[in-house]
């Protein structure tokens, strides 16, 4: 069953992550918080992005927070959802396009394995 599920996942960067999750025994159909990360050079751009992203449905935005090591402003946007390739890719694209409007860019996504607590 897992091999079939993995074969159905598109062959791209998101698909690679999802296949590793399946290999680790994760049930991708179980909802869990998925975090999408964005970075900005200027605090005002990060704040504007956070406000715009916060207006999207079912999205919790945190930040901006300053990363002293890298000298950048970080904003995370989280949605509780199943780890489905199409849904992750669509939201990642939407947020990436939004971040670009504020001179920022997407810095990937991540999530913990689904548990009974989510």
Coordinates of N, CA and C in Angstrom, one line a residue:
X1 N 0.8 -1.2 0.0 CA 0.0 0.0 0.0 C 0.9 1.3 0.0
X2 N 1.9 1.2 0.8 CA 2.8 2.4 0.9 C 3.5 2.7 -0.4
X3 N 3.9 1.6 -1.1 CA 4.6 1.8 -2.4 C 3.6 2.4 -3.4
X4 N 2.4 2.0 -3.4 CA 1.4 2.6 -4.3 C 1.2 4.1 -4.0
X5 N 1.1 4.4 -2.7 CA 0.9 5.7 -2.3 C 2.1 6.6 -2.7
X6 N 3.3 6.1 -2.5 CA 4.5 6.8 -2.9 C 4.6 7.0 -4.4
X7 N 4.1 6.0 -5.2 CA 4.2 6.1 -6.6 C 3.2 7.2 -7.1
X8 N 2.1 7.5 -6.4 CA 1.1 8.4 -6.8 C 1.6 9.9 -6.5
X9 N 2.6 10.1 -5.7 CA 3.1 11.4 -5.4 C 4.0 11.9 -6.5
X10 N 3.7 13.2 -7.0 CA 4.5 13.7 -8.1 C 6.0 13.8 -7.7
X11 N 6.8 13.7 -8.8 CA 8.3 13.7 -8.6 C 8.9 15.1 -8.6
X12 N 8.8 15.8 -7.5 CA 9.4 17.1 -7.3 C 9.9 17.2 -5.9
X13 N 10.3 18.4 -5.5 CA 10.9 18.6 -4.2 C 9.8 18.3 -3.1
X14 N 8.6 18.7 -3.2 CA 7.6 18.4 -2.2 C 7.3 16.9 -2.2
X15 N 7.2 16.3 -3.4 CA 7.0 14.9 -3.4 C 8.1 14.1 -2.7
X16 N 9.3 14.6 -2.9 CA 10.4 13.9 -2.2 C 10.2 13.9 -0.7
X17 N 9.8 15.0 -0.2 CA 9.6 15.1 1.3 C 8.5 14.2 1.7
X18 N 7.4 14.3 0.9 CA 6.2 13.4 1.3 C 6.5 12.0 1.2
X19 N 7.3 11.5 0.2 CA 7.7 10.1 0.1 C 8.5 9.7 1.4
X20 N 9.4 10.6 1.8 CA 10.2 10.3 3.0 C 9.3 10.2 4.2
X21 N 8.3 11.0 4.3 CA 7.3 10.9 5.4 C 6.6 9.6 5.4
X22 N 6.2 9.1 4.2 CA 5.5 7.8 4.0 C 6.5 6.7 4.5
X23 N 7.7 6.8 4.1 CA 8.8 5.8 4.5 C 8.9 5.8 6.0
X24 N 8.7 6.9 6.6 CA 8.8 7.0 8.1 C 7.6 6.5 8.8
X25 N 6.6 6.1 8.0 CA 5.3 5.6 8.6 C 4.3 6.6 8.8
X26 N 4.4 7.8 8.3 CA 3.4 8.9 8.5 C 2.2 8.6 7.7
X27 N 1.1 8.9 8.2 CA -0.2 8.8 7.4 C -0.5 10.2 6.9
X28 N -0.2 10.4 5.6 CA -0.4 11.8 5.0 C -1.8 12.3 5.0
X29 N -2.8 11.4 5.2 CA -4.2 11.8 5.2 C -4.6 12.4 6.6
X30 N -3.8 12.3 7.6 CA -4.1 12.8 8.9 C -3.7 14.3 9.0
X31 N -4.7 15.1 9.3 CA -4.4 16.6 9.5 C -3.3 16.8 10.6
X32 N -2.5 17.8 10.3 CA -1.5 18.3 11.3 C -1.1 19.7 10.9
X33 N -0.6 20.5 11.8 CA -0.1 21.8 11.5 C 1.1 21.7 10.5
X34 N 1.0 22.4 9.4 CA 2.0 22.5 8.4 C 2.5 24.0 8.4
X35 N 3.8 24.2 8.6 CA 4.4 25.5 8.7 C 5.0 25.9 7.4
X36 N 4.8 27.1 6.9 CA 5.4 27.6 5.7 C 6.2 28.8 6.1
X37 N 7.5 28.8 5.7 CA 8.4 29.8 6.2 C 8.7 30.8 5.1
X38 N 8.9 32.1 5.5 CA 9.2 33.2 4.6 C 10.2 34.1 5.2
X39 N 11.1 34.7 4.4 CA 12.1 35.5 4.9 C 12.1 36.9 4.1
X40 N 12.5 37.9 4.8 CA 12.5 39.3 4.3 C 13.8 40.0 4.8
X41 N 14.2 40.9 4.0 CA 15.4 41.8 4.4 C 15.0 42.9 5.3
X42 N 13.7 43.4 5.1 CA 13.3 44.6 5.9 C 12.1 44.2 6.8
X43 N 12.1 44.7 8.0 CA 11.0 44.4 9.0 C 9.7 44.9 8.4
X44 N 9.6 46.1 7.8 CA 8.3 46.6 7.3 C 7.7 45.6 6.2
X45 N 8.6 45.1 5.4 CA 8.1 44.1 4.4 C 7.5 42.9 5.1
X46 N 8.2 42.4 6.1 CA 7.8 41.2 6.8 C 6.5 41.5 7.5
X47 N 6.3 42.7 8.1 CA 5.1 43.0 8.8 C 3.9 43.1 7.8
X48 N 4.2 43.7 6.6 CA 3.1 43.8 5.6 C 2.7 42.4 5.1
X49 N 3.7 41.5 4.9 CA 3.4 40.2 4.5 C 2.6 39.5 5.5
X50 N 3.0 39.6 6.8 CA 2.3 38.9 7.9 C 0.8 39.4 7.9
X51 N 0.6 40.7 7.8 CA -0.8 41.2 7.8 C -1.6 40.6 6.6
X52 N -1.0 40.6 5.4 CA -1.7 40.1 4.2 C -2.0 38.6 4.4
X53 N -1.0 37.8 4.8 CA -1.1 36.4 5.0 C -2.2 36.1 6.1
X54 N -2.2 36.9 7.1 CA -3.1 36.7 8.2 C -4.6 36.8 7.8
X55 N -4.8 37.4 6.6 CA -6.2 37.6 6.1 C -6.7 36.4 5.3
X56 N -5.7 35.4 5.1 CA -6.1 34.2 4.4 C -6.9 33.2 5.3
X57 N -7.8 32.5 4.8 CA -8.6 31.6 5.6 C -7.7 30.5 6.2
X58 N -8.1 30.2 7.5 CA -7.5 29.1 8.3 C -6.0 29.2 8.3
X59 N -5.4 30.3 8.4 CA -4.0 30.5 8.4 C -3.6 31.2 9.7
X60 N -2.6 30.7 10.4 CA -2.1 31.4 11.6 C -0.7 31.9 11.3
X61 N -0.5 33.1 11.5 CA 0.8 33.8 11.1 C 1.5 34.1 12.4
X62 N 2.8 33.8 12.4 CA 3.7 34.2 13.6 C 4.9 35.0 13.0
X63 N 5.2 36.0 13.8 CA 6.3 36.9 13.3 C 5.8 38.2 12.9
X64 N 6.7 39.0 12.4 CA 8.0 38.7 12.1 C 9.0 38.6 13.3
X65 N 10.0 37.8 13.2 CA 11.0 37.6 14.1 C 12.3 37.8 13.4
X66 N 13.2 38.5 14.1 CA 14.5 38.8 13.6 C 15.5 37.6 13.9
X67 N 16.2 37.1 12.9 CA 17.2 36.1 13.0 C 18.6 36.8 13.0
X68 N 19.2 36.9 14.2 CA 20.4 37.6 14.4 C 21.6 37.0 13.6
X69 N 21.5 35.6 13.5 CA 22.6 34.9 12.8 C 22.6 35.3 11.3
X70 N 21.4 35.3 10.7 CA 21.3 35.5 9.2 C 21.0 37.0 8.9
X71 N 20.6 37.8 9.9 CA 20.3 39.2 9.6 C 19.0 39.3 8.7
X72 N 18.0 38.4 8.9 CA 16.8 38.5 8.2 C 15.6 38.4 9.1
X73 N 14.4 38.8 8.5 CA 13.2 38.8 9.3 C 12.4 37.5 8.8
X74 N 11.9 36.8 9.7 CA 11.2 35.5 9.4 C 9.7 35.6 9.8
X75 N 8.9 35.1 8.9 CA 7.5 35.0 9.2 C 7.0 33.5 8.9
X76 N 6.3 32.9 9.8 CA 5.8 31.6 9.5 C 4.3 31.7 9.4
X77 N 3.7 30.9 8.5 CA 2.3 30.8 8.3 C 1.9 29.3 8.4
X78 N 0.9 29.0 9.3 CA 0.6 27.6 9.6 C -0.9 27.3 9.3
X79 N -1.1 26.2 8.6 CA -2.5 25.8 8.4 C -2.5 24.3 8.8
X80 N -3.6 23.9 9.5 CA -3.8 22.5 9.9 C -4.5 21.9 8.7
X81 N -3.8 20.8 8.1 CA -4.3 20.2 6.9 C -3.6 18.8 6.8
X82 N -4.2 18.0 5.9 CA -3.6 16.8 5.6 C -2.4 17.1 4.7
X83 N -1.4 16.2 4.8 CA -0.1 16.5 4.0 C -0.3 16.0 2.6
X84 N -1.2 16.6 1.8 CA -1.4 16.2 0.4 C -0.6 17.1 -0.5
X85 N 0.0 16.5 -1.5 CA 0.9 17.2 -2.4 C 0.2 18.4 -3.0
X86 N -0.9 18.2 -3.6 CA -1.6 19.3 -4.3 C -1.9 20.5 -3.3
X87 N -2.4 20.2 -2.1 CA -2.8 21.2 -1.2 C -1.5 22.0 -0.7
X88 N -0.5 21.3 -0.4 CA 0.7 21.9 0.1 C 1.3 22.8 -1.0
X89 N 1.4 22.2 -2.2 CA 2.0 23.0 -3.3 C 1.2 24.2 -3.6
X90 N -0.1 24.1 -3.6 CA -1.0 25.3 -3.9 C -0.8 26.4 -2.9
X91 N -0.8 26.0 -1.6 CA -0.6 27.0 -0.5 C 0.8 27.6 -0.6
X92 N 1.8 26.7 -0.8 CA 3.2 27.2 -0.9 C 3.3 28.2 -2.0
X93 N 2.7 28.0 -3.2 CA 2.7 28.9 -4.3 C 2.0 30.2 -4.0
X94 N 0.8 30.1 -3.4 CA 0.1 31.3 -3.0 C 0.9 32.2 -2.1
X95 N 1.5 31.6 -1.0 CA 2.2 32.3 -0.1 C 3.5 32.9 -0.7
X96 N 4.2 32.1 -1.5 CA 5.4 32.6 -2.2 C 5.1 33.8 -3.0
X97 N 4.0 33.7 -3.8 CA 3.6 34.9 -4.6 C 3.3 36.1 -3.8
X98 N 2.7 35.9 -2.6 CA 2.4 37.0 -1.7 C 3.6 37.5 -1.1
X99 N 4.6 36.7 -0.7 CA 5.8 37.2 -0.2 C 6.6 38.0 -1.2
X100 N 6.6 37.6 -2.4 CA 7.3 38.3 -3.5 C 6.8 39.7 -3.6
X101 N 5.5 39.9 -3.4 CA 4.9 41.3 -3.5 C 5.6 42.2 -2.4
X102 N 6.1 41.6 -1.3 CA 6.7 42.4 -0.3 C 8.2 42.1 -0.2
X103 N 8.8 41.8 -1.3 CA 10.2 41.6 -1.5 C 10.8 40.5 -0.6
X104 N 10.0 39.5 -0.4 CA 10.4 38.4 0.4 C 10.4 37.1 -0.4
X105 N 10.7 36.0 0.2 CA 10.7 34.7 -0.5 C 10.4 33.6 0.4
X106 N 9.9 32.5 -0.2 CA 9.6 31.3 0.6 C 10.8 30.6 1.0
X107 N 10.8 30.1 2.2 CA 12.0 29.4 2.7 C 11.6 27.9 3.1
X108 N 10.6 27.4 2.3 CA 10.3 26.0 2.5 C 9.1 25.8 3.5
X109 N 8.8 24.5 3.8 CA 7.7 24.2 4.7 C 8.2 23.0 5.5
X110 N 7.5 22.7 6.6 CA 7.8 21.6 7.4 C 6.6 21.2 8.3
X111 N 6.7 20.0 8.9 CA 5.6 19.6 9.8 C 6.1 18.4 10.6
X112 N 5.5 18.2 11.7 CA 5.8 17.0 12.5 C 4.9 15.9 12.0
X113 N 5.2 14.7 12.3 CA 4.3 13.6 11.9 C 2.9 13.8 12.6
X114 N 1.9 13.3 11.9 CA 0.6 13.4 12.4 C 0.5 12.5 13.7
X115 N -0.2 13.1 14.7 CA -0.4 12.4 16.0 C -1.9 12.5 16.3
X116 N -2.3 11.8 17.3 CA -3.7 11.8 17.8 C -4.0 13.2 18.3
X117 N -3.0 14.0 18.7 CA -3.2 15.3 19.3 C -3.7 16.4 18.2
X118 N -3.5 16.1 17.0 CA -3.8 17.1 15.9 C -5.1 16.7 15.4

